[in-house]
mmCIF file of C-alpha atoms and ligand atoms in Angstrom:
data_model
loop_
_atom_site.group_PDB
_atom_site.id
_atom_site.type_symbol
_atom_site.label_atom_id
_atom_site.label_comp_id
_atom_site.label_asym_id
_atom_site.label_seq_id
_atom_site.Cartn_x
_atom_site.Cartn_y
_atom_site.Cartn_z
ATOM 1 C CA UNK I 1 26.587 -6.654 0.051
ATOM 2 C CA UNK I 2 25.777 -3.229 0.997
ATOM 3 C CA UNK I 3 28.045 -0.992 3.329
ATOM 4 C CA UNK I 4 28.627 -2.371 6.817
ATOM 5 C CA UNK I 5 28.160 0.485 9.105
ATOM 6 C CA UNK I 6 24.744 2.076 7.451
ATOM 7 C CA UNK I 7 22.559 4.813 8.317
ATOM 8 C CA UNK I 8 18.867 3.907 9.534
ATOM 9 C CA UNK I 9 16.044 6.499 9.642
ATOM 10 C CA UNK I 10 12.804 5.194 11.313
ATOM 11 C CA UNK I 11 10.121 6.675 10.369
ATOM 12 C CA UNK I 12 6.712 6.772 12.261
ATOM 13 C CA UNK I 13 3.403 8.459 10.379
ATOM 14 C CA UNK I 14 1.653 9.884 13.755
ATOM 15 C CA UNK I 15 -2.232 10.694 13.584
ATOM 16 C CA UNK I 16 -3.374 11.838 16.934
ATOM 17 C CA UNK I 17 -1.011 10.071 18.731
ATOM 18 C CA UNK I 18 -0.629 12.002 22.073
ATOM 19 C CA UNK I 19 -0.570 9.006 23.854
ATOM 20 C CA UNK I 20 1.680 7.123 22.808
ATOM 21 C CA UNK I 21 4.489 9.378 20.527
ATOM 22 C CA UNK I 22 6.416 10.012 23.548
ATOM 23 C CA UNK I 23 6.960 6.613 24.784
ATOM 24 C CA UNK I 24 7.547 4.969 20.612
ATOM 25 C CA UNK I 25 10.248 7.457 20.319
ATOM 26 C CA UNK I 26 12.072 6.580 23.196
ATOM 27 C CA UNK I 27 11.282 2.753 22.898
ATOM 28 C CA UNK I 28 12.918 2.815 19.496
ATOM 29 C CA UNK I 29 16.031 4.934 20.357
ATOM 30 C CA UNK I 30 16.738 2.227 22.692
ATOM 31 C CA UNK I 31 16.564 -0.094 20.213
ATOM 32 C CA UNK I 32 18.694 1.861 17.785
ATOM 33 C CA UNK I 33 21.313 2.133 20.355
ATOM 34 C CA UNK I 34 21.589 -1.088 20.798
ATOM 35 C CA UNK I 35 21.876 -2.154 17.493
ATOM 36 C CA UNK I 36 24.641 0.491 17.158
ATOM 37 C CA UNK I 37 26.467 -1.362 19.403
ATOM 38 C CA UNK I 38 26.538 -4.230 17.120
ATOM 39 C CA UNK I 39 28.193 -1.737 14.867
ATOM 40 C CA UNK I 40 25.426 -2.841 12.122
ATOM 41 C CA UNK I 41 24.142 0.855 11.871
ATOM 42 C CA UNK I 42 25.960 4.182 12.499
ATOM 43 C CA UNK I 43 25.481 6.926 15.141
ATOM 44 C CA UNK I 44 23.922 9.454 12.788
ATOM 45 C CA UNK I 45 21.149 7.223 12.586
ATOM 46 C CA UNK I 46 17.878 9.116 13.324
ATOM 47 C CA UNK I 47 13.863 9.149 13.970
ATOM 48 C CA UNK I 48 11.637 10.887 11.529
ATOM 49 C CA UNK I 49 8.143 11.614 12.449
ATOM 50 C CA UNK I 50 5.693 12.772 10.668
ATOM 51 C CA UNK I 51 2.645 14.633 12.065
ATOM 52 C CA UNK I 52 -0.676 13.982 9.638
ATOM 53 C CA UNK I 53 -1.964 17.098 11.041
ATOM 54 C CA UNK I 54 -2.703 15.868 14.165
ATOM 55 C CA UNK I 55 -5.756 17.496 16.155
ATOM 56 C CA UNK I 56 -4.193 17.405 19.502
ATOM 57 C CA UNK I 57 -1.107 18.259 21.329
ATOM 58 C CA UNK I 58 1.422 15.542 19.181
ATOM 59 C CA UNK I 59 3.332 17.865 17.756
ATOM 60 C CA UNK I 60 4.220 19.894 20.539
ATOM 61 C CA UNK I 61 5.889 16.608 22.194
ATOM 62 C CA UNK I 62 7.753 15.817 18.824
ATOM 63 C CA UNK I 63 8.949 19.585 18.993
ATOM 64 C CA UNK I 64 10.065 18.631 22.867
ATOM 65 C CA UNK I 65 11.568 15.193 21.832
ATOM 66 C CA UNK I 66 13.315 17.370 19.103
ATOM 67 C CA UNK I 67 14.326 19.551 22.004
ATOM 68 C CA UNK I 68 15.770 16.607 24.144
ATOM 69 C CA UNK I 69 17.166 14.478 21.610
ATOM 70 C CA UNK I 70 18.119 17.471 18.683
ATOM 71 C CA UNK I 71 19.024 15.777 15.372
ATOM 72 C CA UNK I 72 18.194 12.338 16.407
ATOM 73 C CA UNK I 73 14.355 13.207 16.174
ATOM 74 C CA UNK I 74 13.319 15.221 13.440
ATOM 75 C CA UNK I 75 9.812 15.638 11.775
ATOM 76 C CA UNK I 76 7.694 17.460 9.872
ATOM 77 C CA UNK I 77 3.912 18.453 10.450
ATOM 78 C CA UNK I 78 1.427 18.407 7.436
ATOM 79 C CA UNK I 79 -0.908 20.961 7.777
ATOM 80 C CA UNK I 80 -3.755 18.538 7.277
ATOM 81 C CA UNK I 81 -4.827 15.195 7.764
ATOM 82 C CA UNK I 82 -4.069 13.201 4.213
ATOM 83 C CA UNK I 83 -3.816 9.957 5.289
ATOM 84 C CA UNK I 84 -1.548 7.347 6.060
ATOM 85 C CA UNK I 85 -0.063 6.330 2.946
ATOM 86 C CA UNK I 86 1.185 10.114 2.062
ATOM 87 C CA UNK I 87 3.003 10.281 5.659
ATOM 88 C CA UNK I 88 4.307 7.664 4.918
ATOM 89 C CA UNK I 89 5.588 8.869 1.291
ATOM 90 C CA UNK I 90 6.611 12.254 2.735
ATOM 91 C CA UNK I 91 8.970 10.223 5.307
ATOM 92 C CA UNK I 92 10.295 8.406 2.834
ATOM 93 C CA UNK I 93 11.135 11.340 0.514
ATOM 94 C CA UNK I 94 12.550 13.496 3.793
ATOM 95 C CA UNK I 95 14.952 10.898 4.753
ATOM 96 C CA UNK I 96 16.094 10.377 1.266
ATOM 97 C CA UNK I 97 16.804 13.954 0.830
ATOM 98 C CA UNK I 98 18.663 14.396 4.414
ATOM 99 C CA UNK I 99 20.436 10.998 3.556
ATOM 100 C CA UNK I 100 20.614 7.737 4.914
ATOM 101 C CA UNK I 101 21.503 4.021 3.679
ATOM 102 C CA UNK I 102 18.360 2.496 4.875
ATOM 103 C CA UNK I 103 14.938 3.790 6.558
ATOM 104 C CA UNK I 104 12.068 1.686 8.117
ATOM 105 C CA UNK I 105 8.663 2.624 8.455
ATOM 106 C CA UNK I 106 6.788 1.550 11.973
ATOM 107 C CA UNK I 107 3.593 2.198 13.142
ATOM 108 C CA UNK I 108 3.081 5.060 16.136
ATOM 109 C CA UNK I 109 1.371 2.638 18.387
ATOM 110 C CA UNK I 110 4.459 0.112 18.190
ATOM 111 C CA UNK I 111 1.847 -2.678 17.839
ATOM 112 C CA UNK I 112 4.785 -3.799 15.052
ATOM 113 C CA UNK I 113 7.188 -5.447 17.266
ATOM 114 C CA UNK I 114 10.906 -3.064 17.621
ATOM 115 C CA UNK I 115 13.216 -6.099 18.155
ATOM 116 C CA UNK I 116 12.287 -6.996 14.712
ATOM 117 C CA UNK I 117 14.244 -3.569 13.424
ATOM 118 C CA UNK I 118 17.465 -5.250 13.911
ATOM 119 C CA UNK I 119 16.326 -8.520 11.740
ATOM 120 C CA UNK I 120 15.096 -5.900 8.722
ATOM 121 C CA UNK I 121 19.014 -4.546 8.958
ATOM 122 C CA UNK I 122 20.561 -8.056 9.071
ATOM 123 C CA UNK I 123 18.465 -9.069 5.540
ATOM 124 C CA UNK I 124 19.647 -5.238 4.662
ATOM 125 C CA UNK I 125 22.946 -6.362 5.036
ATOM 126 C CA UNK I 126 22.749 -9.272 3.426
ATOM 127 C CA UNK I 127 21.631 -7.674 0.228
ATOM 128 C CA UNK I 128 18.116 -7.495 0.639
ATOM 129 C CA UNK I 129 16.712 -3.908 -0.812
ATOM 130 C CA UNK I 130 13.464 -3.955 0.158
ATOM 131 C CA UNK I 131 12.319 -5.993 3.622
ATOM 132 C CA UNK I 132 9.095 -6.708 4.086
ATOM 133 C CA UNK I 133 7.319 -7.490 7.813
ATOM 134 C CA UNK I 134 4.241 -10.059 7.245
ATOM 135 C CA UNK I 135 2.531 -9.997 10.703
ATOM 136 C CA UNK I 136 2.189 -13.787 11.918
ATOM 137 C CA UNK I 137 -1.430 -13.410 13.039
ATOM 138 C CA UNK I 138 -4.153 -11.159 13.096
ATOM 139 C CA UNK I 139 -5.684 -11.714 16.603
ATOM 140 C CA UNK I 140 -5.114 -7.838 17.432
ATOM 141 C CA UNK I 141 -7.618 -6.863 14.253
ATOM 142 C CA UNK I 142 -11.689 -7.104 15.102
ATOM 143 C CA UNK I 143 -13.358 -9.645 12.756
ATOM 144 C CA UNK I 144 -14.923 -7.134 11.118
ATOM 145 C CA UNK I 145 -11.074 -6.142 9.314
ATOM 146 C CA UNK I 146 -9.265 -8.889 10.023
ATOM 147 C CA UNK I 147 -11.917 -10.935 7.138
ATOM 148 C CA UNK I 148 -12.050 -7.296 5.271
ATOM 149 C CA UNK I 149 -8.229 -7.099 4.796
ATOM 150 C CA UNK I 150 -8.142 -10.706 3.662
ATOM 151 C CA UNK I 151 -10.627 -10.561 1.392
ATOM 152 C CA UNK I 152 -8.826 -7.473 -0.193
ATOM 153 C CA UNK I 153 -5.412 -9.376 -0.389
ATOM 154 C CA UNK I 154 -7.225 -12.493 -2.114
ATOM 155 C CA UNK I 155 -9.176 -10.086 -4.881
ATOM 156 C CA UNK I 156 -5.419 -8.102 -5.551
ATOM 157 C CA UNK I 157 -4.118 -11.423 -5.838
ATOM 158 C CA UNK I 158 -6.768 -12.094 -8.036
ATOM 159 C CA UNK I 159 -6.318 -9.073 -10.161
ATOM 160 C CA UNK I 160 -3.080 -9.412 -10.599
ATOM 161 C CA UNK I 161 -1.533 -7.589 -7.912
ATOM 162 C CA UNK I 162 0.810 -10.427 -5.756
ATOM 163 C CA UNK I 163 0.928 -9.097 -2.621
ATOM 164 C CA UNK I 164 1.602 -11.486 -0.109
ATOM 165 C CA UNK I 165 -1.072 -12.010 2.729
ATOM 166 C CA UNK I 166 -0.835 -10.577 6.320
ATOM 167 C CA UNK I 167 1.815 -7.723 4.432
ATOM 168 C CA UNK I 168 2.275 -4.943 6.523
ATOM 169 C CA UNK I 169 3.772 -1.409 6.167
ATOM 170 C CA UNK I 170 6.488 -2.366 8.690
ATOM 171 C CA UNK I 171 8.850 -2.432 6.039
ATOM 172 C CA UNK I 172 13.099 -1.688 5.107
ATOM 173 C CA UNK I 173 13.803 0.085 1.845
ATOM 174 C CA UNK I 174 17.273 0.460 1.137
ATOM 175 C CA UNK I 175 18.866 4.054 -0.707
ATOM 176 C CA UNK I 176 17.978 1.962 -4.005
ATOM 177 C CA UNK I 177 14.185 2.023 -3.388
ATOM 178 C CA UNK I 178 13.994 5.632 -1.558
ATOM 179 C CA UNK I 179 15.655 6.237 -5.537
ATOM 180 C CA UNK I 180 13.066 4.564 -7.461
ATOM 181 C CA UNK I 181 9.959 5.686 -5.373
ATOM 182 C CA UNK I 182 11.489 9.391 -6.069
ATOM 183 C CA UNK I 183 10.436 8.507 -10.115
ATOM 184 C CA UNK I 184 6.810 7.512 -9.333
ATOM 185 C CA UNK I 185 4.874 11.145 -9.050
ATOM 186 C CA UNK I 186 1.696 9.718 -8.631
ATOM 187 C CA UNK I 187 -0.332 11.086 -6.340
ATOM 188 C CA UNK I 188 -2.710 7.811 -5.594
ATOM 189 C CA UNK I 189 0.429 5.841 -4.809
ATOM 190 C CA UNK I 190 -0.318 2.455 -3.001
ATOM 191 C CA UNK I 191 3.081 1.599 -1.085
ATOM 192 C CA UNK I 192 2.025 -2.085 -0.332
ATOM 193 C CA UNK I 193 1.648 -2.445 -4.408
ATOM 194 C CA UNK I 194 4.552 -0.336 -5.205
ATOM 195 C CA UNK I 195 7.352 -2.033 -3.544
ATOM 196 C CA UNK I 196 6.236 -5.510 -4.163
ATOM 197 C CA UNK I 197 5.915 -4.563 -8.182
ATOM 198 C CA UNK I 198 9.427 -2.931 -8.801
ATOM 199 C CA UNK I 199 10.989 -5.743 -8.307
ATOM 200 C CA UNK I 200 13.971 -5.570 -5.976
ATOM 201 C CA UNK I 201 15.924 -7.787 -4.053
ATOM 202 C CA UNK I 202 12.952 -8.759 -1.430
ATOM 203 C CA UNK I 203 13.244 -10.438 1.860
ATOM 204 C CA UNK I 204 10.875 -11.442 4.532
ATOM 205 C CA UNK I 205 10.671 -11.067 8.130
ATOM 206 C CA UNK I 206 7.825 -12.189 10.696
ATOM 207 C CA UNK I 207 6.579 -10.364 13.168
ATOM 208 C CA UNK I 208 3.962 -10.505 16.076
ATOM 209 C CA UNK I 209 1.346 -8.110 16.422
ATOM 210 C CA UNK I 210 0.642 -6.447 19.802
ATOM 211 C CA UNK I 211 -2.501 -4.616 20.662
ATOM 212 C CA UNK I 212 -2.596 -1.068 20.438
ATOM 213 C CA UNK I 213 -1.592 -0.103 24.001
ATOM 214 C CA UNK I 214 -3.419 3.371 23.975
ATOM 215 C CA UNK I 215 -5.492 5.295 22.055
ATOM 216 C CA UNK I 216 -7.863 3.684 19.566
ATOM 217 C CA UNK I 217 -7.155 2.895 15.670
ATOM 218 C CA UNK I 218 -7.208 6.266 13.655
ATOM 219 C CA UNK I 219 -8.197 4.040 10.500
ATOM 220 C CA UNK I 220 -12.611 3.701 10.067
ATOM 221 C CA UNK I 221 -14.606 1.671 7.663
ATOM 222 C CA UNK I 222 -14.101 4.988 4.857
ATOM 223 C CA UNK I 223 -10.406 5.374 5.251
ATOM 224 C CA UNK I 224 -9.713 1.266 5.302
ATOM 225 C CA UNK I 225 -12.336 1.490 1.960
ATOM 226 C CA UNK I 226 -10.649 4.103 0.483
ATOM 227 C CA UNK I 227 -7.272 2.897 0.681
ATOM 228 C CA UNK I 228 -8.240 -0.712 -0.630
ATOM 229 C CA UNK I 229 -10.166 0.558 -3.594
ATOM 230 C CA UNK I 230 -7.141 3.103 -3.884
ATOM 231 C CA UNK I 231 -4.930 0.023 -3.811
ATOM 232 C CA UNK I 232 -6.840 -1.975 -6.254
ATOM 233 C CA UNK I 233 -7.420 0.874 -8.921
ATOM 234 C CA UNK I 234 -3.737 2.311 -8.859
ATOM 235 C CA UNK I 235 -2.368 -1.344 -10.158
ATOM 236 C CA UNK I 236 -4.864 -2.686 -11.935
ATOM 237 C CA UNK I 237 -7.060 -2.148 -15.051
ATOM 238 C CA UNK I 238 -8.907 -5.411 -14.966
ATOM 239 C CA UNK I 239 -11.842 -4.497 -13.521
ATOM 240 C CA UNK I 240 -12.164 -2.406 -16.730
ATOM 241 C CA UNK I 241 -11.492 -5.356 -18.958
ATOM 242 C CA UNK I 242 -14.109 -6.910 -16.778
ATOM 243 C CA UNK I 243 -16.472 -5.057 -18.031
ATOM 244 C CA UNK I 244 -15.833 -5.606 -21.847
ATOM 245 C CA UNK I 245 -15.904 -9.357 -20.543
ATOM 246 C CA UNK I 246 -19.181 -8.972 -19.097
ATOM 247 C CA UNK I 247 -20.627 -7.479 -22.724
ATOM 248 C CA UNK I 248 -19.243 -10.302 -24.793
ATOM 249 C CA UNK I 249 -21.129 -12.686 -22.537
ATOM 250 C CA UNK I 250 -23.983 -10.555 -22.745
ATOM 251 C CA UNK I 251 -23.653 -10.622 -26.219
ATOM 252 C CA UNK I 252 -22.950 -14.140 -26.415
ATOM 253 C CA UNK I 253 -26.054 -14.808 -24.131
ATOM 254 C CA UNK I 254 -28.297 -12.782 -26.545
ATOM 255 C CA UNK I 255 -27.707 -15.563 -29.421
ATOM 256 C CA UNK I 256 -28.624 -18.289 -27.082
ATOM 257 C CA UNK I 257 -32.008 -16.476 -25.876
ATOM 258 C CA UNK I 258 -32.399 -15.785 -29.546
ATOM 259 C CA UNK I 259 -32.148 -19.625 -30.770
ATOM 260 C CA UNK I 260 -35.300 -20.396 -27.724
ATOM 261 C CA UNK I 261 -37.152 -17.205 -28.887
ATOM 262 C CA UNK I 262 -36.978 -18.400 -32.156
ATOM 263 C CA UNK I 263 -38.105 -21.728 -31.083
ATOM 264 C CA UNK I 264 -40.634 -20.808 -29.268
ATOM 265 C CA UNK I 265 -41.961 -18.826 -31.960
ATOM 266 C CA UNK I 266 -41.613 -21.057 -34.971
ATOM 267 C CA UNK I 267 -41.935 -24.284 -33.553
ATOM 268 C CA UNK I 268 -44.342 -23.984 -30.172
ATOM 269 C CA UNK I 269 -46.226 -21.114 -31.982
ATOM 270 C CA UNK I 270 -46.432 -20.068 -28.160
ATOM 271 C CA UNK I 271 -44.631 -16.571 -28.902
ATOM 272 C CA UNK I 272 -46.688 -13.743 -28.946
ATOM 273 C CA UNK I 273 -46.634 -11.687 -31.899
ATOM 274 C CA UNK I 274 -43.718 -8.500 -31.740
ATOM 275 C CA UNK I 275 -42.374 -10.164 -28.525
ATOM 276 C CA UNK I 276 -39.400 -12.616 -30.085
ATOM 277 C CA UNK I 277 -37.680 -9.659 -32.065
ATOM 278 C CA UNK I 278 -38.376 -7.277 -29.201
ATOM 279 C CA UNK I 279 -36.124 -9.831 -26.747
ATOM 280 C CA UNK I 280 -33.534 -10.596 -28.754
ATOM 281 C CA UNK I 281 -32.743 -6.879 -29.799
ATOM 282 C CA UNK I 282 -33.050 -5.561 -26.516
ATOM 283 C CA UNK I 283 -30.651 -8.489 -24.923
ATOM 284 C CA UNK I 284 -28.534 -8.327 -28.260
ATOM 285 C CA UNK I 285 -28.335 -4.137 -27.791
ATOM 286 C CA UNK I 286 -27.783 -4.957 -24.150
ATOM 287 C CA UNK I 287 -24.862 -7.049 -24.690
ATOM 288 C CA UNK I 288 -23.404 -4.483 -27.811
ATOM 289 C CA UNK I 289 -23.441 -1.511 -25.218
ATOM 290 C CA UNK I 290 -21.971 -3.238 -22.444
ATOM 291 C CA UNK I 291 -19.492 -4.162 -24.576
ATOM 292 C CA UNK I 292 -18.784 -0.566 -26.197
ATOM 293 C CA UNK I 293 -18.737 0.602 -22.539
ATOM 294 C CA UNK I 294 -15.609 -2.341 -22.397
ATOM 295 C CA UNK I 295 -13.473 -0.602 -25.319
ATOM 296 C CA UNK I 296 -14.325 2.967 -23.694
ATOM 297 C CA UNK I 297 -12.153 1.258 -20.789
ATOM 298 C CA UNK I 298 -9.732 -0.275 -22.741
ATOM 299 C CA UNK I 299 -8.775 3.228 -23.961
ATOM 300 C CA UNK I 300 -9.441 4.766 -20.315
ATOM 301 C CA UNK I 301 -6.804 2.222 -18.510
ATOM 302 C CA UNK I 302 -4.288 2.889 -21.245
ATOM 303 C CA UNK I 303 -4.737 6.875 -20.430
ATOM 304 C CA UNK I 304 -4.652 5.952 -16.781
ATOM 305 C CA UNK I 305 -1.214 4.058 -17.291
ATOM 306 C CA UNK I 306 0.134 7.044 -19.233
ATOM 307 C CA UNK I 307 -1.148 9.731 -16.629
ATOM 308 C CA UNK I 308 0.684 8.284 -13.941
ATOM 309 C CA UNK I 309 3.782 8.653 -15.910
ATOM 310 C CA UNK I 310 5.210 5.413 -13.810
ATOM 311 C CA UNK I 311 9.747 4.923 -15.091
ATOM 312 C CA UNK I 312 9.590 2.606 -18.430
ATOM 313 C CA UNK I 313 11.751 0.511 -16.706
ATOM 314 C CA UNK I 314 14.225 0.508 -13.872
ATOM 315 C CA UNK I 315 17.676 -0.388 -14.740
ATOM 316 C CA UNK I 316 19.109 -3.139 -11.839
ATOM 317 C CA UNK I 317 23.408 -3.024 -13.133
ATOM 318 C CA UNK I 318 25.104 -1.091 -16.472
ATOM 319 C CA UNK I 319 28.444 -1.638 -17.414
ATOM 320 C CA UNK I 320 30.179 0.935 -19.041
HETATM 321 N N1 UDP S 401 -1.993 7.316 10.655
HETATM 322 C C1 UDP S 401 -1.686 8.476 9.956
HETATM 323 N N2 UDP S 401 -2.696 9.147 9.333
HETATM 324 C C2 UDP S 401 -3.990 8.689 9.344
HETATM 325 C C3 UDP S 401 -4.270 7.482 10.014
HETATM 326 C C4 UDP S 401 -3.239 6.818 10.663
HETATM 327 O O1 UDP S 401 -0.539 8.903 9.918
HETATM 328 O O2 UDP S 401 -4.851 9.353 8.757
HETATM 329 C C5 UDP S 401 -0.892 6.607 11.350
HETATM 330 C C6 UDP S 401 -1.152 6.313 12.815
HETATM 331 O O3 UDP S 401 -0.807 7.401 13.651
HETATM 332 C C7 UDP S 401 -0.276 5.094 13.055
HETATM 333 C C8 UDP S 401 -0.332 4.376 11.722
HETATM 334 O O4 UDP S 401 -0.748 5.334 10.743
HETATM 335 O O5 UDP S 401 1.058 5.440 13.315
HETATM 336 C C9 UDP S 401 -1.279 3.205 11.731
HETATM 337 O O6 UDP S 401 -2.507 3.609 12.263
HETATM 338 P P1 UDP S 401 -3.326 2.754 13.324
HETATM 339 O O7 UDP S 401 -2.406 2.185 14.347
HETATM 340 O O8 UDP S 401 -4.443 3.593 13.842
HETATM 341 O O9 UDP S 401 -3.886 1.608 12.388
HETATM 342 P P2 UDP S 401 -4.224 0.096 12.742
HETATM 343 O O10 UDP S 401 -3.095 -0.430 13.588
HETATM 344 O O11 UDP S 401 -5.503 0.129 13.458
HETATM 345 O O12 UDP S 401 -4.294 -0.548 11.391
HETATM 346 MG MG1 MG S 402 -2.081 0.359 15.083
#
């Protein structure tokens, strides 16, 4: 059971968000004082924003909101546009350095519905370190990446990677996980992958997507393709020991064309002279490089396991 009265610190990645920063902030203070009420969280609780280097005028209001509301909106601006996934990280590092029992991540748009913040604290409370939101539909994405982001979630499934479908990054870590994510330096780190694979206490909440209310999606076809092949490549190797599968059956193929060259040649006399060895080395040489290529990998994922320099393990209780 963690502590009863905890501290929450939202956190909200904003990309160009003029629109709609303003209103989020004080949506979700409203919701924060209400749950404070309940007495579930305490009244140091606070919003974090950060600013992916925003174009336009969003950090000015997050200075004003800063201005109105002093420590119970803080941020930090990055002074470029890296993406969502490293706002995110950097909010998550912040609030763990300024302190706080529990912080949730939420989307600037507030297409993640609020009232669901208070259901992420009641898992919290009972005992849940990480909770995850899993969006009940996905009637607000165009069919172009609503089919996109399933496909992706079937082939990490496939690979290895057990993310559950419709997973969002609407999401409660507790002090425990802010701890743990502190140990993974990575810089490719994909959040989704990360906090489903270290194994803590994990509980589930379902939400309902809205559509955005202004502005337009600050994710395109590159950044949703870069962040799925960054997801697939930062927890999985198989794709490498795909290719040293596809070389064996090369390989393997090579000795079944061989056996009908060989027929052909003896047997049907229909071969002409030259071409029967020329086949079978080229497939069988085919098939041997592919499959060199395969154990080049094997090496390459180890050295990509050992260059992210990921905790050995991650010690749940010790008695002393
Ligand atoms: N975002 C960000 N940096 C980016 C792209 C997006 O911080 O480079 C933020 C954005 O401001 C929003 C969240 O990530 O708070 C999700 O973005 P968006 O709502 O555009 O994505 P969608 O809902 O279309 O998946
Ligand atoms: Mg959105």
């Amino acid at each position: 059971m963690n502590e009863e009265k905890s501290k929450l610190a939202i956190i909200i990645p904003c990309y160009n968000e003029e629109l709609v920063v303003k209103s989020t902030v004080e949506t979700l203070l409203k919701v924060m004082d209400n749950i404070i009420k309940t007495g579930k969280i305490s009244e140091d609780s606070y919003i974090y924003l950060v600013d992916d280097g925003s174009k336009d005028t969003t950090w000015n209001i997050i200075e004003e909101l800063n201005k109105t509301y002093g420590r119970r909106v803080i941020g930090t601006k990055f002074i470029r546009n890296y993406g969502n996934q490293k706002a995110l990280i950097a909010g998550l590092q912040s609030v763990r350095k300024i302190g706080c029992d529990c912080a949730i991540s939420i989307d600037a748009d507030l297409q993640q519905d609020e009232n669901a913040i208070e259901l992420f604290i009641d898992e919290f409370h009972k005992g849940a370190d990480i909770v995850s939101g899993i969006r009940n539909d996905r009637k607000t994405d165009s069919f172009f990446k609503k089919h996109t982001a399933i496909c992706f979630y079937r082939l990490m499934n496939l690979l290895g990677v057990k993310i559950p479908l419709n997973h969002s990054d609407f999401r409660l870590v507790s002090r425990k996980g802010l701890d743990i994510l502190e140990q993974y330096q990575e810089e490719g780190l994909f959040l989704r992958g990360f906090f489903h694979e270290i194994g803590l206490k994990t509980a589930y909440v379902h939400f309902n997507v809205k559509p955005r209310a202004l502005g337009s999606s600050k994710f395109n076809f590159f950044s949703l393709t870069s962040l799925a092949l960054n997801g697939i490549t930062a927890f999985s190797i198989v794709p490498l020991r795909m290719v040293a599968a596809c070389g064996v059956i090369t390989m393997l193929g090579s000795f079944l064309l061989a056996l009908e060259v060989l027929f052909e040649k003896y047997i049907l006399h229909s071969a002409p002279s030259g071409w029967a060895t020329l086949v079978i080395l080229l497939a069988f040489f085919g098939g041997l490089q592919i499959f060199c290529l395969g154990i080049i990998g094997e090496y390459l994922g180890q050295i990509f396991n050992e260059v992210k320099a990921r905790p050995r393990y991650i010690k749940a209780k010790e008695l002393d």
